[in-house]
C-alpha cells in the first residue's frame, strides 16, 4: 500500500485467509503542522470457510450424538462414552472458534449455534441415563372396577425405556433440530 496524489493504492491480495476486501476508501486531512491520512477497509467474512470449519464438523458431531439413540439399550456404556466424547469434542471446537473471534459484550450467532449443539448432545446424554433407569419391558397392569355390573378391564401403560428412546429419536429430537435450524437460518438471512 502506498500514498499517491492524496489517495491510497492497495497492491495486496483482495482475498485474505478469512476475509475478502470489498472496498477501500481514504481521506486526507491537512492541518498547518501535520497531515492525517484516514484509510477504511470494508471486509466481508468468507462464508465457505465458516461452513467447512464450523458448521459441517458440528453437524457431523450432532449426527454422532443422534446415532447413539439407535444403539441397543443394553449397551449403556457405549452410548454414554460416545455422547460424552462427542460433547467434549464439540466443546473443544467451540473454544477454538471462540478464541479466533473478537470479544464482544453480546452473544454472537455462532455462540447460539454452539450453545444449541452442546445443549442437544447434553440432552441426549441425560436421555441415556434416564432410559437406563426406566423398565425395559412393559409390565401389564390390569385395573378392574369391581363395583359395577359390567366388569371393566383396562390396561395401564407404563413408560418404558424402549418407548422413550423411540419417541425421542423419531419425534422429539428431529422436531427440535428442525425448528432451531429454521429460526437460526432465517435470522441469519434477515440480518445478513
mmCIF file of C-alpha atoms in Angstrom:
data_model
loop_
_atom_site.group_PDB
_atom_site.id
_atom_site.type_symbol
_atom_site.label_atom_id
_atom_site.label_comp_id
_atom_site.label_asym_id
_atom_site.label_seq_id
_atom_site.Cartn_x
_atom_site.Cartn_y
_atom_site.Cartn_z
ATOM 1 C CA UNK A 1 0.000 0.000 0.000
ATOM 2 C CA UNK A 2 1.364 3.433 -0.821
ATOM 3 C CA UNK A 3 0.206 7.065 -0.932
ATOM 4 C CA UNK A 4 -0.093 8.733 -4.327
ATOM 5 C CA UNK A 5 -1.813 12.073 -5.027
ATOM 6 C CA UNK A 6 -3.868 12.015 -1.827
ATOM 7 C CA UNK A 7 -5.214 8.514 -2.499
ATOM 8 C CA UNK A 8 -4.287 5.055 -1.328
ATOM 9 C CA UNK A 9 -3.454 2.283 -3.746
ATOM 10 C CA UNK A 10 -3.715 -1.219 -2.304
ATOM 11 C CA UNK A 11 -1.420 -3.652 -4.109
ATOM 12 C CA UNK A 12 -2.042 -6.726 -1.967
ATOM 13 C CA UNK A 13 -4.426 -9.616 -2.417
ATOM 14 C CA UNK A 14 -8.148 -8.891 -2.345
ATOM 15 C CA UNK A 15 -8.797 -12.304 -0.783
ATOM 16 C CA UNK A 16 -7.331 -12.796 2.688
ATOM 17 C CA UNK A 17 -7.410 -16.108 4.612
ATOM 18 C CA UNK A 18 -10.659 -15.298 6.463
ATOM 19 C CA UNK A 19 -11.984 -12.205 4.671
ATOM 20 C CA UNK A 20 -12.467 -10.663 1.244
ATOM 21 C CA UNK A 21 -11.615 -6.962 0.855
ATOM 22 C CA UNK A 22 -14.703 -5.284 -0.595
ATOM 23 C CA UNK A 23 -13.860 -1.572 -0.594
ATOM 24 C CA UNK A 24 -11.001 0.735 0.392
ATOM 25 C CA UNK A 25 -11.611 4.436 0.999
ATOM 26 C CA UNK A 26 -9.212 7.147 2.107
ATOM 27 C CA UNK A 27 -9.473 10.678 3.424
ATOM 28 C CA UNK A 28 -6.577 13.131 3.750
ATOM 29 C CA UNK A 29 -6.853 15.943 6.312
ATOM 30 C CA UNK A 30 -4.144 18.601 6.275
ATOM 31 C CA UNK A 31 -3.519 20.978 9.176
ATOM 32 C CA UNK A 32 -0.783 23.585 9.375
ATOM 33 C CA UNK A 33 1.502 21.304 11.409
ATOM 34 C CA UNK A 34 0.661 17.819 10.170
ATOM 35 C CA UNK A 35 -1.396 15.719 7.786
ATOM 36 C CA UNK A 36 -3.696 12.829 8.710
ATOM 37 C CA UNK A 37 -4.481 10.060 6.266
ATOM 38 C CA UNK A 38 -7.508 8.003 7.255
ATOM 39 C CA UNK A 39 -7.923 4.662 5.448
ATOM 40 C CA UNK A 40 -11.030 2.497 5.795
ATOM 41 C CA UNK A 41 -11.238 -1.138 4.675
ATOM 42 C CA UNK A 42 -14.560 -2.904 4.216
ATOM 43 C CA UNK A 43 -14.136 -6.626 4.839
ATOM 44 C CA UNK A 44 -16.581 -9.445 4.188
ATOM 45 C CA UNK A 45 -16.283 -12.752 6.004
ATOM 46 C CA UNK A 46 -15.738 -15.774 3.773
ATOM 47 C CA UNK A 47 -18.789 -17.996 4.381
ATOM 48 C CA UNK A 48 -17.293 -21.030 2.678
ATOM 49 C CA UNK A 49 -14.580 -21.102 5.327
ATOM 50 C CA UNK A 50 -17.161 -20.957 8.127
ATOM 51 C CA UNK A 51 -19.198 -23.752 6.594
ATOM 52 C CA UNK A 52 -16.156 -26.004 6.194
ATOM 53 C CA UNK A 53 -14.578 -25.318 9.588
ATOM 54 C CA UNK A 54 -17.602 -24.845 11.848
ATOM 55 C CA UNK A 55 -20.977 -25.933 10.504
ATOM 56 C CA UNK A 56 -20.055 -29.215 8.786
ATOM 57 C CA UNK A 57 -17.997 -30.506 11.769
ATOM 58 C CA UNK A 58 -20.735 -29.603 14.260
ATOM 59 C CA UNK A 59 -23.416 -31.232 12.094
ATOM 60 C CA UNK A 60 -21.293 -34.385 11.920
ATOM 61 C CA UNK A 61 -20.858 -34.337 15.713
ATOM 62 C CA UNK A 62 -24.615 -33.899 16.157
ATOM 63 C CA UNK A 63 -25.076 -36.872 13.849
ATOM 64 C CA UNK A 64 -22.776 -38.984 16.014
ATOM 65 C CA UNK A 65 -24.730 -37.960 19.111
ATOM 66 C CA UNK A 66 -28.018 -38.740 17.372
ATOM 67 C CA UNK A 67 -26.793 -42.165 16.231
ATOM 68 C CA UNK A 68 -26.298 -43.144 19.877
ATOM 69 C CA UNK A 69 -30.091 -43.121 20.207
ATOM 70 C CA UNK A 70 -30.150 -46.166 17.902
ATOM 71 C CA UNK A 71 -27.646 -48.261 19.878
ATOM 72 C CA UNK A 72 -29.219 -51.148 21.807
ATOM 73 C CA UNK A 73 -30.413 -50.224 25.291
ATOM 74 C CA UNK A 74 -28.254 -52.955 26.836
ATOM 75 C CA UNK A 75 -25.128 -51.088 25.658
ATOM 76 C CA UNK A 76 -25.345 -48.162 28.097
ATOM 77 C CA UNK A 77 -21.574 -47.781 28.426
ATOM 78 C CA UNK A 78 -21.125 -47.460 24.660
ATOM 79 C CA UNK A 79 -23.897 -44.867 24.409
ATOM 80 C CA UNK A 80 -22.579 -42.880 27.373
ATOM 81 C CA UNK A 81 -18.956 -42.869 26.199
ATOM 82 C CA UNK A 82 -19.923 -41.840 22.664
ATOM 83 C CA UNK A 83 -22.100 -38.924 23.783
ATOM 84 C CA UNK A 84 -19.609 -37.709 26.392
ATOM 85 C CA UNK A 85 -16.756 -37.853 23.874
ATOM 86 C CA UNK A 86 -18.888 -36.022 21.323
ATOM 87 C CA UNK A 87 -19.727 -33.385 23.933
ATOM 88 C CA UNK A 88 -16.047 -32.872 24.779
ATOM 89 C CA UNK A 89 -15.024 -32.583 21.118
ATOM 90 C CA UNK A 90 -17.853 -30.114 20.497
ATOM 91 C CA UNK A 91 -16.817 -28.009 23.494
ATOM 92 C CA UNK A 92 -13.185 -28.027 22.305
ATOM 93 C CA UNK A 93 -14.272 -26.877 18.850
ATOM 94 C CA UNK A 94 -16.367 -24.123 20.460
ATOM 95 C CA UNK A 95 -13.347 -22.910 22.476
ATOM 96 C CA UNK A 96 -11.127 -22.915 19.396
ATOM 97 C CA UNK A 97 -13.641 -20.944 17.325
ATOM 98 C CA UNK A 98 -14.333 -18.508 20.184
ATOM 99 C CA UNK A 99 -10.633 -17.784 20.667
ATOM 100 C CA UNK A 100 -10.349 -16.753 16.989
ATOM 101 C CA UNK A 101 -13.253 -14.292 17.207
ATOM 102 C CA UNK A 102 -13.128 -10.826 18.768
ATOM 103 C CA UNK A 103 -14.503 -10.440 22.285
ATOM 104 C CA UNK A 104 -17.918 -8.802 22.353
ATOM 105 C CA UNK A 105 -20.407 -7.851 25.038
ATOM 106 C CA UNK A 106 -23.241 -9.545 23.169
ATOM 107 C CA UNK A 107 -23.962 -13.124 22.132
ATOM 108 C CA UNK A 108 -22.951 -13.824 18.541
ATOM 109 C CA UNK A 109 -24.918 -16.122 16.228
ATOM 110 C CA UNK A 110 -22.057 -18.618 16.250
ATOM 111 C CA UNK A 111 -22.336 -18.736 20.062
ATOM 112 C CA UNK A 112 -26.043 -19.509 19.708
ATOM 113 C CA UNK A 113 -25.234 -22.315 17.250
ATOM 114 C CA UNK A 114 -22.684 -23.881 19.586
ATOM 115 C CA UNK A 115 -24.898 -23.479 22.681
ATOM 116 C CA UNK A 116 -27.676 -25.318 20.872
ATOM 117 C CA UNK A 117 -25.376 -28.124 19.703
ATOM 118 C CA UNK A 118 -23.832 -28.547 23.158
ATOM 119 C CA UNK A 119 -27.255 -28.486 24.825
ATOM 120 C CA UNK A 120 -28.623 -31.071 22.384
ATOM 121 C CA UNK A 121 -25.750 -33.506 22.978
ATOM 122 C CA UNK A 122 -26.102 -32.927 26.729
ATOM 123 C CA UNK A 123 -29.837 -33.705 26.436
ATOM 124 C CA UNK A 124 -29.015 -36.932 24.570
ATOM 125 C CA UNK A 125 -26.662 -37.893 27.393
ATOM 126 C CA UNK A 126 -29.329 -37.162 30.024
ATOM 127 C CA UNK A 127 -31.794 -39.231 27.989
ATOM 128 C CA UNK A 128 -29.402 -42.191 28.034
ATOM 129 C CA UNK A 129 -29.161 -42.001 31.827
ATOM 130 C CA UNK A 130 -32.941 -41.629 32.164
ATOM 131 C CA UNK A 131 -33.654 -44.590 29.882
ATOM 132 C CA UNK A 132 -31.206 -46.702 31.867
ATOM 133 C CA UNK A 133 -33.440 -46.270 34.939
ATOM 134 C CA UNK A 134 -36.759 -46.951 33.195
ATOM 135 C CA UNK A 135 -38.106 -50.501 32.952
ATOM 136 C CA UNK A 136 -37.019 -52.330 29.815
ATOM 137 C CA UNK A 137 -40.370 -54.011 29.206
ATOM 138 C CA UNK A 138 -43.943 -53.021 29.761
ATOM 139 C CA UNK A 139 -45.495 -54.657 32.798
ATOM 140 C CA UNK A 140 -49.115 -55.466 32.191
ATOM 141 C CA UNK A 141 -51.044 -53.744 34.908
ATOM 142 C CA UNK A 142 -54.728 -54.504 34.773
ATOM 143 C CA UNK A 143 -57.225 -52.289 36.524
ATOM 144 C CA UNK A 144 -60.563 -53.922 37.342
ATOM 145 C CA UNK A 145 -63.534 -51.947 38.593
ATOM 146 C CA UNK A 146 -65.482 -54.314 40.901
ATOM 147 C CA UNK A 147 -68.390 -52.006 41.835
ATOM 148 C CA UNK A 148 -70.200 -52.174 38.533
ATOM 149 C CA UNK A 149 -72.355 -54.873 36.972
ATOM 150 C CA UNK A 150 -70.122 -54.996 33.936
ATOM 151 C CA UNK A 151 -66.580 -55.787 34.844
ATOM 152 C CA UNK A 152 -64.393 -53.266 33.101
ATOM 153 C CA UNK A 153 -60.811 -54.224 32.468
ATOM 154 C CA UNK A 154 -58.383 -51.567 31.377
ATOM 155 C CA UNK A 155 -54.678 -51.788 30.764
ATOM 156 C CA UNK A 156 -52.457 -49.114 32.238
ATOM 157 C CA UNK A 157 -49.454 -48.356 30.123
ATOM 158 C CA UNK A 158 -46.162 -47.656 31.840
ATOM 159 C CA UNK A 159 -43.439 -45.628 30.235
ATOM 160 C CA UNK A 160 -40.589 -47.911 29.247
ATOM 161 C CA UNK A 161 -37.021 -47.354 28.104
ATOM 162 C CA UNK A 162 -37.584 -48.537 24.518
ATOM 163 C CA UNK A 163 -40.737 -46.426 24.132
ATOM 164 C CA UNK A 164 -38.974 -43.305 25.466
ATOM 165 C CA UNK A 165 -35.942 -43.833 23.243
ATOM 166 C CA UNK A 166 -38.094 -44.424 20.154
ATOM 167 C CA UNK A 167 -40.220 -41.330 20.838
ATOM 168 C CA UNK A 168 -37.190 -39.120 21.356
ATOM 169 C CA UNK A 169 -35.258 -40.278 18.293
ATOM 170 C CA UNK A 170 -38.234 -40.286 15.909
ATOM 171 C CA UNK A 171 -40.276 -37.325 17.159
ATOM 172 C CA UNK A 172 -38.696 -35.014 19.728
ATOM 173 C CA UNK A 173 -35.123 -34.532 18.558
ATOM 174 C CA UNK A 174 -35.890 -34.156 14.825
ATOM 175 C CA UNK A 175 -38.571 -31.556 15.599
ATOM 176 C CA UNK A 176 -36.276 -29.596 17.938
ATOM 177 C CA UNK A 177 -33.428 -29.611 15.397
ATOM 178 C CA UNK A 178 -35.746 -28.596 12.537
ATOM 179 C CA UNK A 179 -37.333 -25.702 14.464
ATOM 180 C CA UNK A 180 -33.984 -24.401 15.714
ATOM 181 C CA UNK A 181 -32.421 -24.539 12.236
ATOM 182 C CA UNK A 182 -35.422 -22.823 10.685
ATOM 183 C CA UNK A 183 -35.260 -19.936 13.176
ATOM 184 C CA UNK A 184 -31.448 -19.760 13.126
ATOM 185 C CA UNK A 185 -31.013 -19.621 9.346
ATOM 186 C CA UNK A 186 -33.991 -17.294 8.793
ATOM 187 C CA UNK A 187 -32.484 -14.933 11.371
ATOM 188 C CA UNK A 188 -29.108 -15.023 9.633
ATOM 189 C CA UNK A 189 -30.708 -14.344 6.249
ATOM 190 C CA UNK A 190 -32.786 -11.487 7.685
ATOM 191 C CA UNK A 191 -29.822 -9.826 9.412
ATOM 192 C CA UNK A 192 -27.182 -10.518 6.746
#
